């Protein structure tokens, strides 16, 4: 155990043969299933992008990044092996460290996914938090997200930098994929929690991804309070800004991700999985597609209701203020 370990990892439960369904967000599953139901969609993507995408991407990282192994970043390699064991990923993916100042990571590829950690992440996160990020990316691989994530990234690159006019034509597709992409992040935050089996480590990694710097000590309790304030506070205009700010973003805001993770824990699902009550990969998916859609719609409906409630509250406040002004004018 190295100096940065915060927990006896021998106490973690190996989630043998766990199905990704155990951690996937309903909106993530509903959107992804809708794409998969298009006849030949997956096959077409693999053929089109496979001709030039994956080989070029993999060669780029081999040429301009460090591949993790027993001799290159051995502690990262050890954490990767451990996460793959806990989430029961049989084929350990390649992992690269890329020199870049943006604190981020990703799982990319079209047929043979690999993980990329930006070097700045290793400076901001401690080793346990880095392992949480690795578990998050392993979750994307197990959930089959990588093909669609790579498609989105390639589309964004092509439309923004090479063919900007084409971006207008594919804008609805891009926005739809971005909405799914953000929900897939919520799914894999849960996978990170299952891999680490320590909520504080996962939430701390999200906090530092939001605004951590090297050597600075942050307070997780204060960030959780900030998360509650963001989710619960504000007026109608704030709600509109929240929606507008998210459009075009690839990731949900870190405060939202922390709140969503806490909500998932509160449902008791995490505790049940830790007790061994989870769906196995060889078990038929008993959840109908309609149920995922209905749960996703309930989530969106709840959000809409919150906005409408805030509209009513804002109108009531406005009426009260107008009434106060009118009464004062009568008094004078």
Tab-separated table of C-alpha atoms in Angstrom:
chain	number	residue	atom	x	y	z
A	1	UNK	CA	0.000	0.000	0.000
A	2	UNK	CA	1.474	3.375	-1.015
A	3	UNK	CA	1.421	6.613	0.934
A	4	UNK	CA	-1.602	7.885	-0.938
A	5	UNK	CA	-3.907	4.970	-0.081
A	6	UNK	CA	-6.775	6.049	2.161
A	7	UNK	CA	-8.496	2.695	2.485
A	8	UNK	CA	-7.604	-0.966	2.931
A	9	UNK	CA	-8.456	-2.131	-0.590
A	10	UNK	CA	-8.517	-5.771	0.495
A	11	UNK	CA	-11.906	-4.959	2.048
A	12	UNK	CA	-13.446	-4.096	-1.315
A	13	UNK	CA	-15.950	-6.542	-2.727
A	14	UNK	CA	-15.161	-8.034	-6.132
A	15	UNK	CA	-18.383	-7.631	-8.129
A	16	UNK	CA	-18.105	-10.835	-10.095
A	17	UNK	CA	-19.960	-10.844	-13.418
A	18	UNK	CA	-21.800	-7.608	-12.600
A	19	UNK	CA	-23.927	-6.288	-15.447
A	20	UNK	CA	-23.525	-2.597	-16.397
A	21	UNK	CA	-27.293	-2.355	-15.977
A	22	UNK	CA	-26.588	-2.215	-12.249
A	23	UNK	CA	-25.157	1.289	-12.508
A	24	UNK	CA	-26.652	2.767	-15.659
A	25	UNK	CA	-28.858	5.861	-15.441
A	26	UNK	CA	-32.326	5.302	-16.997
A	27	UNK	CA	-31.906	8.255	-19.383
A	28	UNK	CA	-28.528	6.887	-20.466
A	29	UNK	CA	-29.991	3.434	-21.167
A	30	UNK	CA	-33.087	4.788	-22.921
A	31	UNK	CA	-31.090	7.009	-25.292
A	32	UNK	CA	-28.478	4.373	-26.029
A	33	UNK	CA	-31.087	1.679	-26.648
A	34	UNK	CA	-32.866	4.026	-29.044
A	35	UNK	CA	-29.653	4.385	-31.065
A	36	UNK	CA	-29.010	0.653	-30.997
A	37	UNK	CA	-32.515	-0.092	-32.265
A	38	UNK	CA	-31.768	1.681	-35.562
A	39	UNK	CA	-31.124	-1.221	-37.987
A	40	UNK	CA	-27.445	-1.507	-38.853
A	41	UNK	CA	-26.517	1.636	-36.897
A	42	UNK	CA	-23.660	0.098	-34.902
A	43	UNK	CA	-22.298	-1.809	-37.875
A	44	UNK	CA	-22.371	1.265	-40.083
A	45	UNK	CA	-20.543	3.340	-37.472
A	46	UNK	CA	-17.842	0.743	-37.032
A	47	UNK	CA	-17.298	0.457	-40.787
A	48	UNK	CA	-17.263	4.172	-41.538
A	49	UNK	CA	-15.118	5.325	-38.634
A	50	UNK	CA	-13.111	2.118	-38.501
A	51	UNK	CA	-11.615	2.933	-41.886
A	52	UNK	CA	-9.757	5.926	-40.529
A	53	UNK	CA	-10.706	6.744	-36.954
A	54	UNK	CA	-9.408	4.181	-34.491
A	55	UNK	CA	-6.081	3.454	-36.140
A	56	UNK	CA	-5.276	7.158	-36.418
A	57	UNK	CA	-6.294	7.817	-32.805
A	58	UNK	CA	-4.316	4.892	-31.429
A	59	UNK	CA	-1.220	5.790	-33.467
A	60	UNK	CA	-1.443	9.396	-32.262
A	61	UNK	CA	-1.337	8.323	-28.615
A	62	UNK	CA	1.441	5.822	-29.246
A	63	UNK	CA	3.454	8.611	-30.826
A	64	UNK	CA	2.682	11.400	-28.381
A	65	UNK	CA	1.777	9.811	-25.038
A	66	UNK	CA	3.203	7.348	-22.525
A	67	UNK	CA	1.651	3.898	-22.380
A	68	UNK	CA	1.194	2.745	-18.794
A	69	UNK	CA	2.769	-0.590	-17.865
A	70	UNK	CA	4.676	-2.342	-15.078
A	71	UNK	CA	7.624	-0.032	-15.807
A	72	UNK	CA	5.849	3.169	-16.910
A	73	UNK	CA	3.699	4.708	-14.183
A	74	UNK	CA	3.588	1.336	-12.371
A	75	UNK	CA	1.242	2.642	-9.653
A	76	UNK	CA	-1.304	3.697	-12.304
A	77	UNK	CA	-0.978	0.259	-13.895
A	78	UNK	CA	-1.608	-1.357	-10.507
A	79	UNK	CA	-4.736	0.753	-9.962
A	80	UNK	CA	-6.015	-0.134	-13.442
A	81	UNK	CA	-5.597	-3.853	-12.768
A	82	UNK	CA	-7.362	-3.505	-9.416
A	83	UNK	CA	-10.359	-1.660	-10.882
A	84	UNK	CA	-10.685	-4.202	-13.693
A	85	UNK	CA	-10.682	-6.979	-11.110
A	86	UNK	CA	-13.371	-5.344	-8.949
A	87	UNK	CA	-15.668	-4.502	-11.881
A	88	UNK	CA	-14.794	-7.823	-13.527
A	89	UNK	CA	-13.449	-6.521	-16.846
A	90	UNK	CA	-11.585	-9.519	-18.275
A	91	UNK	CA	-9.563	-7.759	-20.979
A	92	UNK	CA	-7.535	-4.983	-19.374
A	93	UNK	CA	-7.539	-1.962	-21.721
A	94	UNK	CA	-4.425	-0.030	-22.630
A	95	UNK	CA	-3.988	3.211	-20.705
A	96	UNK	CA	-2.019	6.241	-21.852
A	97	UNK	CA	-0.818	9.372	-20.070
A	98	UNK	CA	-1.030	12.395	-22.356
A	99	UNK	CA	0.800	15.664	-21.697
A	100	UNK	CA	-1.899	18.324	-21.471
A	101	UNK	CA	-2.846	21.041	-18.956
A	102	UNK	CA	-6.576	20.262	-19.036
A	103	UNK	CA	-7.611	18.057	-16.106
A	104	UNK	CA	-9.591	15.370	-17.885
A	105	UNK	CA	-9.697	11.726	-18.944
A	106	UNK	CA	-11.518	9.615	-21.487
A	107	UNK	CA	-12.126	6.184	-22.923
A	108	UNK	CA	-11.917	6.202	-26.716
A	109	UNK	CA	-11.837	3.752	-29.591
A	110	UNK	CA	-14.204	2.024	-31.956
A	111	UNK	CA	-13.523	-1.666	-31.550
A	112	UNK	CA	-10.680	-1.913	-29.050
A	113	UNK	CA	-11.193	0.833	-26.432
A	114	UNK	CA	-8.340	2.386	-24.493
A	115	UNK	CA	-8.153	4.948	-21.690
A	116	UNK	CA	-6.368	8.302	-21.720
A	117	UNK	CA	-5.514	10.257	-18.581
A	118	UNK	CA	-4.258	13.808	-18.987
A	119	UNK	CA	-0.989	14.385	-17.145
A	120	UNK	CA	-2.390	17.378	-15.240
A	121	UNK	CA	-4.870	15.034	-13.561
A	122	UNK	CA	-2.037	13.190	-11.845
A	123	UNK	CA	-0.868	16.514	-10.399
A	124	UNK	CA	-4.258	17.575	-9.035
A	125	UNK	CA	-5.710	14.254	-7.813
A	126	UNK	CA	-4.185	11.901	-5.279
A	127	UNK	CA	-3.755	8.251	-6.181
A	128	UNK	CA	-7.080	7.070	-4.795
A	129	UNK	CA	-8.912	9.836	-6.660
A	130	UNK	CA	-7.031	8.938	-9.831
A	131	UNK	CA	-8.163	5.351	-9.374
A	132	UNK	CA	-11.752	6.606	-9.101
A	133	UNK	CA	-11.345	8.281	-12.494
A	134	UNK	CA	-9.958	5.047	-13.945
A	135	UNK	CA	-12.979	3.172	-12.542
A	136	UNK	CA	-15.253	5.753	-14.183
A	137	UNK	CA	-13.616	5.130	-17.571
A	138	UNK	CA	-13.751	1.349	-17.122
A	139	UNK	CA	-17.477	1.833	-16.515
A	140	UNK	CA	-17.787	3.503	-19.930
A	141	UNK	CA	-16.054	0.535	-21.549
A	142	UNK	CA	-18.257	-2.023	-19.817
A	143	UNK	CA	-21.424	-0.069	-20.665
A	144	UNK	CA	-20.540	-0.001	-24.355
A	145	UNK	CA	-20.411	3.801	-24.392
A	146	UNK	CA	-17.079	4.178	-26.132
A	147	UNK	CA	-18.219	3.751	-29.742
A	148	UNK	CA	-20.818	6.519	-29.395
A	149	UNK	CA	-18.539	8.782	-27.360
A	150	UNK	CA	-15.870	8.483	-30.042
A	151	UNK	CA	-18.464	9.200	-32.723
A	152	UNK	CA	-19.494	12.366	-30.880
A	153	UNK	CA	-15.910	13.549	-30.429
A	154	UNK	CA	-15.110	12.953	-34.095
A	155	UNK	CA	-18.286	14.715	-35.197
A	156	UNK	CA	-17.485	17.703	-33.008
A	157	UNK	CA	-13.948	17.875	-34.356
A	158	UNK	CA	-15.029	17.566	-37.985
A	159	UNK	CA	-17.880	20.078	-37.777
A	160	UNK	CA	-16.136	22.687	-35.656
A	161	UNK	CA	-12.651	22.648	-37.123
A	162	UNK	CA	-12.955	21.288	-40.682
A	163	UNK	CA	-16.507	21.640	-41.965
A	164	UNK	CA	-18.255	24.281	-39.830
A	165	UNK	CA	-21.206	24.606	-42.238
A	166	UNK	CA	-21.919	20.897	-41.837
A	167	UNK	CA	-22.327	21.570	-38.144
A	168	UNK	CA	-25.647	23.296	-38.862
A	169	UNK	CA	-27.009	20.165	-40.544
A	170	UNK	CA	-25.922	17.787	-37.792
A	171	UNK	CA	-26.645	20.156	-34.883
A	172	UNK	CA	-29.774	18.246	-33.748
A	173	UNK	CA	-27.774	14.999	-33.729
A	174	UNK	CA	-24.924	16.644	-31.845
A	175	UNK	CA	-27.253	18.097	-29.208
A	176	UNK	CA	-28.992	14.736	-28.788
A	177	UNK	CA	-25.670	12.937	-28.437
A	178	UNK	CA	-24.436	15.555	-25.968
A	179	UNK	CA	-27.543	15.077	-23.833
A	180	UNK	CA	-26.945	11.314	-23.821
A	181	UNK	CA	-23.220	11.886	-23.184
A	182	UNK	CA	-23.974	13.878	-20.031
A	183	UNK	CA	-26.290	11.134	-18.745
A	184	UNK	CA	-23.609	8.529	-19.472
A	185	UNK	CA	-21.303	10.481	-17.162
A	186	UNK	CA	-23.823	10.088	-14.333
A	187	UNK	CA	-23.927	6.346	-15.003
A	188	UNK	CA	-20.176	5.989	-14.777
A	189	UNK	CA	-19.868	8.083	-11.632
A	190	UNK	CA	-21.855	5.208	-10.129
A	191	UNK	CA	-19.413	2.725	-11.687
A	192	UNK	CA	-16.568	4.688	-10.083
A	193	UNK	CA	-18.304	4.370	-6.713
A	194	UNK	CA	-18.721	0.619	-7.177
A	195	UNK	CA	-15.060	0.342	-8.130
A	196	UNK	CA	-13.800	2.379	-5.170
A	197	UNK	CA	-16.565	1.534	-2.672
A	198	UNK	CA	-15.900	4.816	-0.895
A	199	UNK	CA	-18.245	7.749	-1.703
A	200	UNK	CA	-15.906	10.378	-0.278
A	201	UNK	CA	-13.082	9.445	-2.655
A	202	UNK	CA	-15.343	9.645	-5.710
A	203	UNK	CA	-16.939	12.947	-4.661
A	204	UNK	CA	-13.531	14.370	-3.786
A	205	UNK	CA	-12.274	13.527	-7.282
A	206	UNK	CA	-15.276	15.351	-8.780
A	207	UNK	CA	-14.612	18.357	-6.560
A	208	UNK	CA	-10.987	18.554	-7.669
A	209	UNK	CA	-11.929	18.109	-11.322
A	210	UNK	CA	-14.153	21.157	-10.856
A	211	UNK	CA	-11.522	23.418	-9.331
A	212	UNK	CA	-8.600	21.642	-7.731
A	213	UNK	CA	-5.004	22.826	-7.885
A	214	UNK	CA	-1.757	21.140	-7.008
A	215	UNK	CA	-1.049	21.137	-3.274
A	216	UNK	CA	-4.286	22.874	-2.281
A	217	UNK	CA	-6.422	21.244	0.408
A	218	UNK	CA	-10.139	21.395	-0.385
A	219	UNK	CA	-13.081	20.769	1.941
A	220	UNK	CA	-15.510	18.138	0.672
A	221	UNK	CA	-18.265	19.096	3.136
A	222	UNK	CA	-18.206	22.661	1.829
A	223	UNK	CA	-18.444	21.401	-1.755
A	224	UNK	CA	-21.394	19.163	-0.871
A	225	UNK	CA	-23.098	22.191	0.681
A	226	UNK	CA	-22.365	24.106	-2.532
A	227	UNK	CA	-23.961	21.243	-4.462
A	228	UNK	CA	-27.114	21.452	-2.343
A	229	UNK	CA	-27.223	25.215	-2.781
A	230	UNK	CA	-26.987	24.881	-6.571
A	231	UNK	CA	-29.700	22.241	-6.766
A	232	UNK	CA	-32.143	23.899	-4.382
A	233	UNK	CA	-31.489	27.613	-4.570
A	234	UNK	CA	-32.161	30.316	-7.087
A	235	UNK	CA	-35.154	31.812	-8.848
A	236	UNK	CA	-36.688	31.299	-12.282
A	237	UNK	CA	-33.896	33.107	-14.094
A	238	UNK	CA	-31.329	30.909	-12.369
A	239	UNK	CA	-33.193	27.815	-13.606
A	240	UNK	CA	-33.099	29.109	-17.168
A	241	UNK	CA	-29.392	29.829	-16.876
A	242	UNK	CA	-28.778	26.302	-15.589
A	243	UNK	CA	-30.381	24.835	-18.700
A	244	UNK	CA	-28.614	27.215	-21.093
A	245	UNK	CA	-25.231	26.657	-19.472
A	246	UNK	CA	-25.523	22.896	-19.918
A	247	UNK	CA	-26.327	23.063	-23.656
A	248	UNK	CA	-23.223	22.099	-25.624
A	249	UNK	CA	-21.341	20.811	-22.568
A	250	UNK	CA	-19.959	17.275	-22.650
A	251	UNK	CA	-20.117	16.784	-18.882
A	252	UNK	CA	-22.703	17.664	-16.255
A	253	UNK	CA	-21.556	20.245	-13.733
A	254	UNK	CA	-19.536	18.726	-10.917
A	255	UNK	CA	-21.983	19.965	-8.279
A	256	UNK	CA	-24.799	18.183	-10.127
A	257	UNK	CA	-22.755	14.986	-10.386
A	258	UNK	CA	-22.118	14.992	-6.642
A	259	UNK	CA	-25.816	15.534	-5.936
A	260	UNK	CA	-26.844	12.791	-8.372
A	261	UNK	CA	-24.406	10.350	-6.807
A	262	UNK	CA	-25.737	11.090	-3.330
A	263	UNK	CA	-29.303	10.655	-4.589
A	264	UNK	CA	-28.396	7.234	-6.021
A	265	UNK	CA	-26.874	6.168	-2.714
A	266	UNK	CA	-29.999	7.345	-0.894
A	267	UNK	CA	-32.176	5.050	-3.044
A	268	UNK	CA	-30.446	2.073	-1.421
A	269	UNK	CA	-29.261	0.641	-4.752
A	270	UNK	CA	-25.584	1.008	-3.905
A	271	UNK	CA	-26.060	-0.779	-0.583
A	272	UNK	CA	-27.947	-3.626	-2.264
A	273	UNK	CA	-25.192	-4.097	-4.827
A	274	UNK	CA	-22.584	-4.187	-2.088
A	275	UNK	CA	-24.666	-6.934	-0.449
A	276	UNK	CA	-24.451	-8.964	-3.672
A	277	UNK	CA	-27.919	-8.138	-4.977
A	278	UNK	CA	-27.208	-7.134	-8.562
A	279	UNK	CA	-27.947	-8.362	-12.078
A	280	UNK	CA	-25.357	-10.666	-13.657
A	281	UNK	CA	-24.240	-10.454	-17.276
A	282	UNK	CA	-25.604	-13.870	-18.189
A	283	UNK	CA	-29.062	-12.954	-16.920
A	284	UNK	CA	-31.607	-11.705	-19.401
A	285	UNK	CA	-32.397	-8.010	-19.106
A	286	UNK	CA	-35.786	-8.104	-17.450
A	287	UNK	CA	-36.228	-4.351	-17.661
A	288	UNK	CA	-38.281	-3.503	-20.768
A	289	UNK	CA	-37.096	-0.618	-22.910
A	290	UNK	CA	-40.367	1.177	-22.118
A	291	UNK	CA	-39.503	1.159	-18.413
A	292	UNK	CA	-36.187	2.931	-19.068
A	293	UNK	CA	-37.984	5.515	-21.179
A	294	UNK	CA	-40.638	6.028	-18.501
A	295	UNK	CA	-38.034	6.456	-15.760
A	296	UNK	CA	-36.056	8.870	-17.915
A	297	UNK	CA	-39.221	10.820	-18.682
A	298	UNK	CA	-40.081	10.963	-14.984
A	299	UNK	CA	-36.674	12.474	-14.353
A	300	UNK	CA	-37.181	15.131	-17.001
A	301	UNK	CA	-40.760	15.708	-15.830
A	302	UNK	CA	-39.607	16.204	-12.241
A	303	UNK	CA	-37.081	18.765	-13.469
A	304	UNK	CA	-39.781	20.530	-15.470
A	305	UNK	CA	-42.099	20.552	-12.464
A	306	UNK	CA	-39.352	22.122	-10.389
A	307	UNK	CA	-39.024	24.903	-12.958
A	308	UNK	CA	-42.804	25.429	-13.069
A	309	UNK	CA	-42.912	25.561	-9.274
A	310	UNK	CA	-40.197	28.191	-9.370
A	311	UNK	CA	-42.230	30.123	-11.947
A	312	UNK	CA	-45.228	30.112	-9.587
A	313	UNK	CA	-43.032	31.205	-6.692
A	314	UNK	CA	-41.463	33.953	-8.787
A	315	UNK	CA	-44.897	35.215	-9.858
A	316	UNK	CA	-46.083	35.208	-6.241
A	317	UNK	CA	-43.020	37.203	-5.186
A	318	UNK	CA	-43.590	39.666	-8.005
A	319	UNK	CA	-47.257	40.096	-7.053
A	320	UNK	CA	-46.240	40.635	-3.436
A	321	UNK	CA	-43.694	43.295	-4.383
A	322	UNK	CA	-46.196	45.071	-6.670
A	323	UNK	CA	-48.772	44.960	-3.881
A	324	UNK	CA	-46.303	46.449	-1.392
A	325	UNK	CA	-45.433	49.268	-3.816
A	326	UNK	CA	-49.118	49.959	-4.470
A	327	UNK	CA	-49.956	50.064	-0.751
A	328	UNK	CA	-47.044	52.389	-0.003
A	329	UNK	CA	-48.093	54.693	-2.839
A	330	UNK	CA	-51.632	54.834	-1.401
A	331	UNK	CA	-50.295	55.618	2.052
A	332	UNK	CA	-48.287	58.516	0.749
